[in-house]
């Protein structure tokens, strides 16, 4: 078996099924060895009696029928028990991995591609499940059956047993030598599969871009190259596996030839009353004994073949478990501090004190010495050039990264000393990418609370000025948005994302460039609804257009990661060069558009 801290707890959890399954395998192995002995008895009866009657073989027939029933129920039992355990072990590991994936930081997903992670959730877990199920059956079967058969063979004829068992040591030595090499080949194969998975996932996600730029043939050629490399790596692994199996088959065939040749010679000498004597041991092997001995060895063939399959299966499972364990053992950068303060009855005051931030692996500050205060219930805007740190600022508030203590506060509480879930519960967030799940629109809006009343879902849609659009769909709120909201327009996705955040009714709401894809009239309606329905609650609106934020209480202007100014629209026109330039460019754009018309 594979021993690992992530796996051992499931062995304990499903110990009853595993133990009962193993006992059933042992019982089946013990009773199936009655068959060769019964065949030997029949051969001796035929040899010693001129006329064979049913009464002579009746006990043997009844014994065979009894063994058949035991084997039938025994095999059903161990298959059900061990496969039940292996399936639940796989499900348990997948559940642990999913929970782990939710706790890992943004940095981890920047460094590891989605396709690679998905291969851990699929092929690697399936490989582990295969070994904990079939692998356990084969291993117990091979070990117990080998031991009991060898004991019976030695009792029947020790000299012939010694002659045929000696080459079996080669199988054990060969398996030990090959296992590590096969593990390396399987790990290489899995890496190539990861690359194939990554490329496929990325291509499917960007299929519209590929079609728009007529790059289908180019992608097919690139995919063919990766697929060919994956195929070659698989063939290399299969070659090693086949060579290993062929060598085992050759050894088995050689042993069978030895048994038939030497055993027949011993039997012939015994029948001619001239038995061979080796080291004082007289070899008196009857025809029935030879049939029994051959039957025992044929029973032993399966464990020997199984040894080869176990080596291959174990090497794959060992590598896959290593990959899965590396994921499960990843350090969780974002975690609650000891005695974390749980935020309750949040008013919405936000304060940044000399806050600086750099992304992991970057030497440059994305934000530097940022200081400002947002009063509870205030609606503020954030503007700045692309790359000025607007999204980074709100991501820091959501505690998506570890930050320096004493730099960000909510209602006077340092967020590094607060419970992470309570921080995120008090914030309704509209992300810049407007991600929607492949689900009904009403479920996307009610994502924060699936028990949300339909009236509240509608109110949220009206707040985002998307209710009329949704009702215009054939299935209304039951319309499935498709993967990432592919069936919706950019503006519809933005507004449904706004509705989702509003439905949470959080004391703090953040909209990250969330009205960039809507027309001016719709934008005005949303901003009017923010003023009316978010009155008394803190709202932060990041925008690329000055017109979006110019009527808000105050506007924060970021320039190259620094706070250039934080004031009203009128005052910013006097003190902020960046804001002045943005307003000028926006006015110029309006004039150009008016001239074109």
Coordinates of C-alpha atoms in Angstrom, one line a residue:
X1 CA 0.0 0.0 0.0
X2 CA 1.0 3.7 -0.4
X3 CA 1.6 5.4 3.0
X4 CA 1.1 9.1 3.1
X5 CA -0.3 11.5 5.7
X6 CA -2.9 12.7 3.2
X7 CA -4.0 9.1 2.4
X8 CA -3.6 7.4 5.8
X9 CA -6.6 9.1 7.3
X10 CA -8.8 7.5 4.6
X11 CA -7.4 4.1 5.3
X12 CA -8.6 4.5 8.9
X13 CA -11.9 6.0 7.8
X14 CA -12.7 3.0 5.5
X15 CA -10.8 0.4 7.5
X16 CA -13.8 -1.8 7.9
X17 CA -14.4 -2.1 4.1
X18 CA -10.6 -2.6 3.4
X19 CA -10.2 -5.3 6.1
X20 CA -13.4 -7.2 5.1
X21 CA -12.3 -6.9 1.4
X22 CA -8.8 -8.3 2.2
X23 CA -10.3 -11.1 4.3
X24 CA -12.5 -12.0 1.4
X25 CA -9.5 -12.1 -1.0
X26 CA -7.6 -14.4 1.4
X27 CA -10.7 -16.7 1.8
X28 CA -11.0 -16.9 -2.0
X29 CA -7.3 -17.7 -2.4
X30 CA -7.4 -20.4 0.2
X31 CA -10.4 -22.2 -1.2
X32 CA -9.4 -21.9 -4.9
X33 CA -6.4 -24.2 -4.2
X34 CA -8.9 -27.0 -3.6
X35 CA -9.4 -27.2 -7.4
X36 CA -5.9 -28.5 -8.4
X37 CA -6.1 -31.1 -5.5
X38 CA -9.5 -32.3 -6.7
X39 CA -8.1 -32.7 -10.3
X40 CA -5.2 -34.7 -8.9
X41 CA -7.6 -37.0 -7.0
X42 CA -9.7 -37.6 -10.2
X43 CA -6.5 -38.5 -12.1
X44 CA -5.5 -41.0 -9.4
X45 CA -9.0 -42.5 -9.4
X46 CA -8.9 -43.0 -13.2
X47 CA -5.4 -44.5 -12.9
X48 CA -6.2 -46.9 -10.1
X49 CA -9.7 -48.0 -11.2
X50 CA -10.7 -49.8 -14.4
X51 CA -14.3 -48.5 -14.1
X52 CA -15.0 -45.0 -12.7
X53 CA -18.5 -44.6 -11.2
X54 CA -20.2 -41.4 -10.0
X55 CA -20.1 -42.6 -6.4
X56 CA -16.2 -42.5 -6.6
X57 CA -16.1 -38.9 -7.8
X58 CA -19.3 -37.6 -6.0
X59 CA -17.4 -36.1 -3.0
X60 CA -15.0 -34.4 -5.4
X61 CA -17.9 -32.9 -7.4
X62 CA -19.6 -31.6 -4.3
X63 CA -16.3 -30.1 -3.1
X64 CA -15.9 -28.3 -6.5
X65 CA -19.5 -26.9 -6.3
X66 CA -18.9 -25.7 -2.8
X67 CA -15.6 -24.0 -3.8
X68 CA -17.4 -22.4 -6.8
X69 CA -20.1 -20.9 -4.6
X70 CA -17.4 -19.6 -2.1
X71 CA -15.4 -18.1 -5.0
X72 CA -18.5 -16.4 -6.5
X73 CA -19.6 -14.7 -3.2
X74 CA -16.0 -14.0 -2.1
X75 CA -15.1 -12.2 -5.3
X76 CA -18.4 -10.2 -5.2
X77 CA -17.6 -9.3 -1.6
X78 CA -14.0 -8.1 -2.1
X79 CA -14.8 -6.2 -5.2
X80 CA -17.6 -4.3 -3.6
X81 CA -15.7 -3.6 -0.4
X82 CA -12.4 -2.5 -1.9
X83 CA -13.8 -0.6 -4.8
X84 CA -16.2 1.1 -2.5
X85 CA -13.3 2.2 -0.3
X86 CA -11.1 3.3 -3.3
X87 CA -13.9 5.3 -4.8
X88 CA -14.5 7.1 -1.5
X89 CA -10.8 7.7 -1.0
X90 CA -10.6 9.3 -4.4
X91 CA -13.7 11.5 -3.6
X92 CA -12.2 12.4 -0.2
X93 CA -8.9 13.5 -1.7
X94 CA -10.7 15.5 -4.4
X95 CA -12.7 17.2 -1.7
X96 CA -9.6 18.0 0.3
X97 CA -7.9 19.4 -2.9
X98 CA -10.9 21.6 -3.7
X99 CA -10.9 23.1 -0.2
X100 CA -7.2 23.6 -0.5
X101 CA -7.6 25.3 -3.8
X102 CA -10.0 27.8 -2.2
X103 CA -7.5 28.6 0.6
X104 CA -4.4 29.2 -1.6
X105 CA -3.3 32.7 -2.5
X106 CA -3.5 34.5 -5.8
X107 CA 0.3 34.1 -6.1
X108 CA -0.1 30.3 -6.4
X109 CA -2.4 30.6 -9.4
X110 CA -0.1 33.1 -11.0
X111 CA 2.7 30.5 -10.9
X112 CA 0.7 27.4 -11.8
X113 CA -1.6 27.0 -14.8
X114 CA -5.2 25.9 -14.5
X115 CA -4.6 23.0 -16.9
X116 CA -1.8 21.5 -14.8
X117 CA -4.0 21.8 -11.6
X118 CA -6.9 20.1 -13.4
X119 CA -4.7 17.2 -14.4
X120 CA -4.0 16.6 -10.6
X121 CA -7.8 16.6 -10.0
X122 CA -8.4 14.1 -12.8
X123 CA -5.7 11.7 -14.1
X124 CA -3.6 11.7 -10.9
X125 CA -6.6 11.0 -8.6
X126 CA -7.8 8.3 -11.0
X127 CA -4.3 6.6 -10.8
X128 CA -4.4 6.7 -7.0
X129 CA -7.9 5.2 -7.0
X130 CA -6.8 2.5 -9.4
X131 CA -4.0 1.4 -7.0
X132 CA -6.1 1.6 -3.8
X133 CA -8.7 -0.6 -5.5
X134 CA -7.3 -3.0 -8.0
X135 CA -3.8 -2.5 -6.7
X136 CA -4.8 -3.7 -3.2
X137 CA -6.6 -6.7 -4.6
X138 CA -3.7 -7.7 -6.7
X139 CA -1.1 -7.1 -4.0
X140 CA -2.9 -9.1 -1.3
X141 CA -3.8 -11.8 -3.9
X142 CA -0.2 -12.0 -5.1
X143 CA 1.4 -12.1 -1.6
X144 CA -1.0 -14.5 0.1
X145 CA -1.6 -16.8 -2.9
X146 CA 2.2 -17.0 -3.6
X147 CA 2.9 -18.0 0.0
X148 CA 0.2 -20.6 0.4
X149 CA 0.9 -22.1 -3.1
X150 CA 4.7 -22.3 -2.4
X151 CA 4.0 -24.0 0.9
X152 CA 1.7 -26.5 -0.7
X153 CA 4.2 -27.2 -3.5
X154 CA 7.0 -27.8 -1.1
X155 CA 4.9 -30.2 0.9
X156 CA 4.0 -32.0 -2.2
X157 CA 7.5 -32.2 -3.7
X158 CA 10.3 -30.0 -2.2
X159 CA 12.9 -30.8 -4.9
X160 CA 10.8 -29.9 -7.8
X161 CA 9.5 -26.8 -5.9
X162 CA 13.1 -25.6 -5.3
X163 CA 13.9 -26.0 -9.0
X164 CA 10.9 -23.9 -10.2
X165 CA 10.8 -21.4 -7.4
X166 CA 14.5 -20.3 -7.8
X167 CA 13.9 -18.4 -11.1
X168 CA 11.0 -16.5 -9.4
X169 CA 13.6 -14.6 -7.4
X170 CA 14.6 -13.0 -10.7
X171 CA 11.1 -11.5 -11.0
X172 CA 11.4 -9.9 -7.5
X173 CA 14.9 -8.5 -8.3
X174 CA 13.8 -7.3 -11.8
X175 CA 10.7 -5.6 -10.3
X176 CA 12.7 -3.7 -7.7
X177 CA 15.1 -2.4 -10.3
X178 CA 12.4 -1.3 -12.8
X179 CA 10.0 0.4 -10.3
X180 CA 12.1 3.6 -9.8
X181 CA 12.8 3.9 -13.5
X182 CA 9.1 3.5 -14.4
X183 CA 8.2 6.1 -11.8
X184 CA 10.5 8.6 -13.5
X185 CA 8.9 7.7 -16.9
X186 CA 5.4 8.2 -15.5
X187 CA 6.3 11.5 -14.0
X188 CA 7.7 12.6 -17.4
X189 CA 4.5 11.4 -19.0
X190 CA 2.3 13.3 -16.6
X191 CA 4.3 16.6 -17.2
X192 CA 3.7 16.2 -20.9
X193 CA 0.0 15.6 -20.2
X194 CA 0.0 18.8 -18.1
X195 CA 1.3 20.7 -21.1
X196 CA -1.4 19.2 -23.3
X197 CA -4.1 20.1 -20.8
X198 CA -2.8 23.6 -20.4
X199 CA -2.8 24.2 -24.2
X200 CA -6.3 22.8 -24.6
X201 CA -7.8 24.8 -21.8
X202 CA -6.2 28.0 -23.0
X203 CA -7.4 27.4 -26.6
X204 CA -10.9 26.6 -25.5
X205 CA -11.0 29.7 -23.4
X206 CA -9.7 31.9 -26.2
X207 CA -11.6 30.2 -29.0
X208 CA -13.4 33.4 -30.1
X209 CA -10.0 35.3 -30.4
X210 CA -8.6 32.3 -32.4
X211 CA -11.5 32.4 -34.8
X212 CA -11.5 36.2 -35.1
X213 CA -7.9 36.2 -36.1
X214 CA -8.3 33.1 -38.4
X215 CA -5.6 31.3 -36.4
X216 CA -7.3 27.9 -36.3
X217 CA -4.7 26.1 -38.5
X218 CA -1.9 27.6 -36.5
X219 CA -3.4 26.4 -33.3
X220 CA -3.9 22.9 -34.8
X221 CA -0.2 22.7 -35.8
X222 CA 0.8 23.9 -32.3
X223 CA -1.5 21.3 -30.7
X224 CA -0.2 18.6 -33.0
X225 CA 3.3 19.3 -31.9
X226 CA 2.4 19.1 -28.2
X227 CA 0.2 16.0 -28.8
X228 CA 3.0 14.3 -30.7
X229 CA 5.5 14.9 -27.8
X230 CA 2.9 13.5 -25.4
X231 CA 2.4 10.5 -27.6
X232 CA 6.1 9.8 -27.8
X233 CA 6.5 10.1 -24.0
X234 CA 3.6 7.6 -23.6
X235 CA 5.1 5.2 -26.0
X236 CA 8.4 5.3 -24.1
X237 CA 6.6 4.5 -20.9
X238 CA 4.6 1.7 -22.5
X239 CA 7.8 0.2 -24.0
X240 CA 9.4 -0.1 -20.6
X241 CA 6.1 -1.6 -19.2
X242 CA 5.9 -4.1 -22.1
X243 CA 9.5 -5.2 -21.8
X244 CA 9.0 -5.8 -18.1
X245 CA 5.9 -7.9 -18.8
X246 CA 7.6 -9.9 -21.6
X247 CA 10.5 -10.8 -19.3
X248 CA 8.1 -12.0 -16.7
X249 CA 6.2 -14.1 -19.3
X250 CA 9.5 -15.6 -20.5
X251 CA 10.5 -16.5 -16.9
X252 CA 7.0 -18.1 -16.3
X253 CA 7.2 -20.1 -19.6
X254 CA 10.7 -21.3 -18.7
X255 CA 9.5 -22.4 -15.3
X256 CA 6.5 -24.2 -16.8
X257 CA 8.7 -26.0 -19.2
X258 CA 11.0 -27.1 -16.3
X259 CA 8.0 -28.4 -14.3
X260 CA 6.6 -30.4 -17.2
X261 CA 10.0 -31.8 -18.3
X262 CA 11.5 -32.6 -14.9
X263 CA 8.2 -33.5 -13.3
X264 CA 7.3 -35.9 -16.1
X265 CA 10.8 -37.5 -15.7
X266 CA 10.3 -37.9 -11.9
X267 CA 6.8 -39.4 -12.5
X268 CA 8.1 -41.8 -15.1
X269 CA 10.9 -43.0 -12.8
X270 CA 8.3 -43.5 -9.9
X271 CA 6.0 -45.5 -12.2
X272 CA 8.8 -47.8 -13.2
X273 CA 9.7 -48.4 -9.6
X274 CA 13.0 -46.6 -10.0
X275 CA 12.4 -43.3 -8.1
X276 CA 15.1 -40.7 -8.1
X277 CA 16.8 -40.0 -4.8
X278 CA 18.4 -36.5 -4.2
X279 CA 20.2 -35.7 -0.9
X280 CA 18.5 -38.7 0.7
X281 CA 15.0 -37.6 -0.4
X282 CA 13.1 -40.1 -2.5
X283 CA 11.0 -38.4 -5.2
X284 CA 7.8 -40.5 -5.4
X285 CA 5.7 -38.3 -7.7
X286 CA 2.5 -39.9 -9.0
X287 CA 0.6 -38.8 -12.1
X288 CA -2.1 -37.2 -9.9
X289 CA 0.6 -35.4 -7.9
X290 CA 2.1 -34.0 -11.1
X291 CA -1.3 -32.7 -12.2
X292 CA -1.8 -31.1 -8.7
X293 CA 1.7 -29.6 -8.9
X294 CA 1.1 -28.2 -12.4
X295 CA -2.3 -26.9 -11.1
X296 CA -0.6 -25.1 -8.2
X297 CA 1.9 -23.5 -10.5
X298 CA -0.8 -22.4 -13.0
X299 CA -2.4 -20.8 -9.9
X300 CA 0.9 -19.1 -9.2
X301 CA 1.2 -17.7 -12.7
X302 CA -1.4 -15.0 -11.9
X303 CA 0.5 -13.7 -8.8
X304 CA 3.7 -13.5 -10.9
X305 CA 1.9 -11.6 -13.6
X306 CA 0.3 -9.5 -11.0
X307 CA 3.7 -8.6 -9.6
X308 CA 4.6 -7.0 -12.9
X309 CA 1.3 -5.1 -13.0
X310 CA 1.7 -4.0 -9.4
X311 CA 5.1 -2.6 -10.0
X312 CA 3.8 -0.6 -13.0
X313 CA 0.6 0.5 -11.1
X314 CA 2.5 1.3 -7.9
X315 CA 5.1 3.4 -9.7
X316 CA 2.3 5.4 -11.4
X317 CA 0.3 5.8 -8.2
X318 CA 3.4 6.8 -6.2
X319 CA 4.2 9.6 -8.7
X320 CA 0.6 10.8 -8.8
X321 CA 0.4 10.8 -5.0
X322 CA 3.6 12.8 -4.9
X323 CA 2.0 15.4 -7.2
X324 CA -1.3 15.5 -5.3
X325 CA 0.6 15.7 -1.9
X326 CA 2.7 18.6 -3.1
X327 CA -0.5 20.5 -3.8
X328 CA -2.2 19.5 -0.5
X329 CA 1.0 20.4 1.5
X330 CA 1.4 23.9 -0.1
X331 CA 1.8 26.6 2.5
X332 CA -1.3 28.7 2.9
X333 CA 0.0 32.3 2.8
X334 CA -3.4 33.9 3.5
X335 CA -4.7 32.6 6.8
X336 CA -6.3 33.9 10.0
X337 CA -4.1 35.2 12.8
X338 CA -4.4 33.8 16.3
X339 CA -7.4 35.2 18.2
X340 CA -8.6 36.8 15.0
X341 CA -11.1 39.7 15.5
X342 CA -14.5 39.0 13.8
X343 CA -15.9 42.1 12.2
X344 CA -19.5 42.7 13.1
X345 CA -21.9 45.7 12.6
X346 CA -19.5 47.2 10.1
X347 CA -20.1 50.9 9.4
X348 CA -17.7 51.1 6.5
X349 CA -14.9 53.5 7.5
X350 CA -11.7 52.6 5.6
X351 CA -8.3 53.9 6.3
X352 CA -4.9 53.4 4.5
X353 CA -1.8 54.4 6.4
X354 CA 1.5 54.7 4.5
X355 CA 0.6 51.5 2.6
X356 CA 3.1 50.1 0.1
X357 CA 2.7 46.9 -1.9
X358 CA 4.7 44.8 -4.4
X359 CA 3.5 41.7 -6.1
X360 CA 5.5 38.5 -5.3
X361 CA 8.6 38.3 -7.4
X362 CA 8.5 41.9 -8.4
X363 CA 11.1 44.5 -7.3
X364 CA 8.9 47.5 -8.0
X365 CA 6.2 48.9 -5.8
X366 CA 2.7 48.8 -7.3
X367 CA 1.5 51.0 -4.5
X368 CA 3.8 53.3 -2.4
X369 CA 3.1 55.3 0.7
X370 CA -0.6 55.4 0.1
X371 CA -2.6 57.2 2.8
X372 CA -6.2 58.3 2.9
X373 CA -9.4 57.9 4.8
X374 CA -12.9 57.0 3.5
X375 CA -15.6 58.0 5.9
X376 CA -18.4 55.5 6.7
X377 CA -21.3 55.9 4.3
X378 CA -19.2 57.9 1.8
X379 CA -19.4 57.3 -2.0
X380 CA -16.0 57.9 -3.5
X381 CA -14.4 57.4 -7.0
X382 CA -10.9 56.2 -7.9
X383 CA -9.3 57.2 -11.1
X384 CA -5.8 57.0 -12.6
X385 CA -3.9 55.9 -15.7
X386 CA -3.7 52.2 -16.6
X387 CA -1.3 50.5 -14.2
X388 CA -1.5 53.1 -11.6
X389 CA -2.6 50.6 -8.9
X390 CA -6.4 51.0 -8.7
X391 CA -7.3 47.3 -8.8
X392 CA -4.3 46.5 -6.5
X393 CA -5.7 48.9 -4.0
X394 CA -9.1 47.2 -3.6
X395 CA -7.6 43.7 -3.8
X396 CA -5.5 44.7 -0.8
X397 CA -8.7 45.7 1.1
X398 CA -10.2 42.2 0.3
X399 CA -7.1 40.6 2.0
X400 CA -6.1 38.7 -1.2
X401 CA -2.5 39.2 -0.2
X402 CA -0.5 39.4 3.0
X403 CA 0.3 43.0 3.9
X404 CA 2.2 44.9 6.5
X405 CA 0.4 45.3 9.8
X406 CA -0.9 48.7 10.8
X407 CA -1.5 49.9 7.2
X408 CA -5.2 49.1 6.3
X409 CA -8.1 49.5 8.7
X410 CA -11.8 48.9 8.6
X411 CA -13.8 50.7 11.3
X412 CA -10.4 51.2 13.1
X413 CA -9.6 47.5 13.0
X414 CA -6.3 46.4 11.4
X415 CA -7.4 43.9 8.7
X416 CA -4.3 41.8 9.4
X417 CA -5.7 41.1 12.8
X418 CA -9.2 40.4 11.6
X419 CA -11.0 37.2 10.5
X420 CA -10.6 36.9 6.7
X421 CA -14.2 35.6 6.2
X422 CA -15.7 38.5 8.2
X423 CA -13.7 41.0 6.1
X424 CA -14.9 39.6 2.8
X425 CA -18.5 39.2 4.2
X426 CA -18.7 42.9 4.8
X427 CA -17.7 43.8 1.2
X428 CA -19.7 43.4 -2.0
X429 CA -17.2 43.2 -4.9
X430 CA -17.7 43.7 -8.6
X431 CA -14.5 42.4 -10.3
X432 CA -13.0 43.9 -13.4
X433 CA -13.3 40.7 -15.4
X434 CA -17.1 40.4 -14.6
X435 CA -16.8 36.6 -14.1
X436 CA -20.2 34.8 -14.3
X437 CA -20.8 31.1 -13.6
X438 CA -22.4 28.8 -16.1
X439 CA -25.7 28.9 -14.3
X440 CA -29.1 30.6 -14.4
X441 CA -28.9 34.3 -14.2
X442 CA -31.0 34.4 -11.0
X443 CA -28.5 32.0 -9.4
X444 CA -25.6 34.2 -10.5
X445 CA -27.3 37.3 -8.9
X446 CA -28.0 35.3 -5.7
X447 CA -24.5 33.9 -5.5
X448 CA -23.9 35.4 -2.0
X449 CA -27.1 33.7 -0.7
X450 CA -28.9 31.0 -2.6
X451 CA -31.9 31.4 -0.4
X452 CA -32.4 34.9 -1.6
X453 CA -36.1 35.8 -2.3
X454 CA -36.8 36.3 -6.0
X455 CA -38.1 39.8 -5.2
X456 CA -34.7 40.8 -3.9
X457 CA -33.0 39.3 -7.0
X458 CA -35.3 41.4 -9.2
X459 CA -34.5 44.5 -7.0
X460 CA -30.8 43.9 -7.5
X461 CA -31.3 43.6 -11.2
X462 CA -33.3 46.8 -11.3
X463 CA -30.5 48.5 -9.3
X464 CA -28.1 47.5 -12.0
X465 CA -30.5 48.5 -14.8
X466 CA -30.5 45.0 -16.3
X467 CA -34.0 43.8 -15.3
X468 CA -35.5 44.7 -18.7
X469 CA -32.7 42.9 -20.6
X470 CA -33.2 39.7 -18.5
X471 CA -37.0 39.8 -19.0
X472 CA -36.3 40.1 -22.7
X473 CA -34.6 36.7 -22.8
X474 CA -36.8 33.7 -23.7
X475 CA -36.3 32.1 -20.2
X476 CA -36.0 35.3 -18.3
X477 CA -34.1 34.9 -15.0
X478 CA -33.9 31.1 -15.7
X479 CA -31.6 31.8 -18.7
X480 CA -28.3 30.0 -18.4
X481 CA -25.5 32.5 -18.9
X482 CA -23.1 29.9 -20.4
X483 CA -19.4 29.4 -19.4
X484 CA -18.0 32.8 -18.2
X485 CA -21.2 34.4 -19.4
X486 CA -20.4 33.8 -23.0
X487 CA -24.1 34.1 -24.1
X488 CA -24.3 37.7 -22.8
X489 CA -22.9 41.0 -24.0
X490 CA -20.2 42.8 -22.2
X491 CA -22.6 45.3 -20.8
X492 CA -25.0 42.7 -19.6
X493 CA -22.3 40.8 -17.8
X494 CA -21.1 43.9 -16.1
X495 CA -24.6 44.8 -14.9
X496 CA -25.3 41.3 -13.7
X497 CA -22.1 41.4 -11.7
X498 CA -23.2 44.7 -10.2
X499 CA -26.5 43.1 -9.3
X500 CA -24.7 40.2 -7.7
X501 CA -22.7 42.5 -5.5
X502 CA -25.7 44.7 -4.6
X503 CA -27.8 41.7 -3.6
X504 CA -25.2 40.9 -0.9
X505 CA -26.3 44.2 0.9
X506 CA -22.8 44.6 2.3
X507 CA -21.9 47.8 4.2
X508 CA -19.0 48.3 1.8
X509 CA -19.4 47.9 -2.0
X510 CA -16.5 48.0 -4.5
X511 CA -17.1 48.4 -8.3
X512 CA -13.9 47.9 -10.3
X513 CA -14.4 49.6 -13.6
X514 CA -17.8 48.1 -13.8
X515 CA -19.7 50.5 -16.1
X516 CA -17.1 50.7 -18.9
X517 CA -19.1 48.6 -21.3
X518 CA -22.5 50.3 -20.8
X519 CA -23.9 53.3 -22.6
X520 CA -24.1 56.8 -21.0
X521 CA -27.8 56.5 -20.2
X522 CA -27.4 53.2 -18.4
X523 CA -24.4 54.5 -16.5
X524 CA -26.4 57.5 -15.3
X525 CA -29.2 55.2 -14.1
X526 CA -26.7 53.0 -12.2
X527 CA -25.0 56.0 -10.6
X528 CA -28.4 57.4 -9.6
X529 CA -29.3 54.1 -8.0
X530 CA -26.1 54.0 -6.1
X531 CA -26.8 57.5 -4.7
X532 CA -30.4 56.5 -3.8
X533 CA -30.1 52.9 -2.6
X534 CA -26.6 52.9 -1.2
X535 CA -27.2 56.0 0.8
X536 CA -25.4 55.6 4.2
X537 CA -23.3 52.7 3.0
X538 CA -19.7 53.0 1.8
X539 CA -19.3 52.6 -2.0
X540 CA -16.0 52.7 -4.0
X541 CA -16.2 53.1 -7.7
X542 CA -13.1 52.6 -9.9
X543 CA -13.5 54.2 -13.3
X544 CA -11.6 54.9 -16.4
X545 CA -14.0 57.8 -17.3
X546 CA -14.1 61.0 -15.2
X547 CA -17.8 61.4 -16.0
X548 CA -18.5 58.3 -14.0
X549 CA -17.1 59.7 -10.7
X550 CA -17.3 63.5 -11.1
X551 CA -20.5 63.8 -9.0
X552 CA -19.3 61.6 -6.1
X553 CA -18.4 62.9 -2.7
X554 CA -14.6 62.7 -3.3
X555 CA -12.3 61.3 -5.9
X556 CA -9.0 59.6 -5.2
X557 CA -6.4 60.2 -8.0
X558 CA -3.6 57.6 -8.3
X559 CA -0.5 58.2 -10.3
X560 CA 2.2 55.5 -10.6
X561 CA 1.1 53.9 -7.4
X562 CA 1.0 57.1 -5.3
X563 CA -1.9 59.2 -4.1
X564 CA -1.7 62.4 -6.1
X565 CA -4.9 63.9 -4.7
X566 CA -8.1 63.0 -2.8
X567 CA -10.7 65.7 -3.1
X568 CA -13.9 66.8 -4.8
X569 CA -14.2 67.2 -8.6
X570 CA -14.0 71.0 -8.5
X571 CA -10.9 71.0 -6.3
X572 CA -9.1 68.3 -8.3
X573 CA -9.5 70.5 -11.4
X574 CA -7.3 73.0 -9.5
X575 CA -4.7 70.7 -7.8
X576 CA -4.3 67.5 -9.7
X577 CA -2.4 67.5 -13.1
X578 CA -3.4 63.9 -13.8
X579 CA -7.1 64.6 -13.2
X580 CA -6.9 67.8 -15.3
X581 CA -5.4 65.8 -18.2
X582 CA -8.1 63.1 -17.9
X583 CA -10.8 65.7 -18.0
X584 CA -9.2 67.5 -21.0
X585 CA -8.8 64.3 -23.0
X586 CA -12.4 63.3 -22.2
X587 CA -13.7 66.7 -23.4
X588 CA -11.6 66.5 -26.5
X589 CA -13.0 63.0 -27.2
X590 CA -16.5 64.4 -27.0
X591 CA -15.7 67.2 -29.4
X592 CA -14.2 64.7 -31.9
X593 CA -17.2 62.5 -31.7
X594 CA -19.5 65.5 -32.2
X595 CA -17.5 66.6 -35.2
X596 CA -17.7 63.1 -36.8
X597 CA -21.5 63.2 -36.4

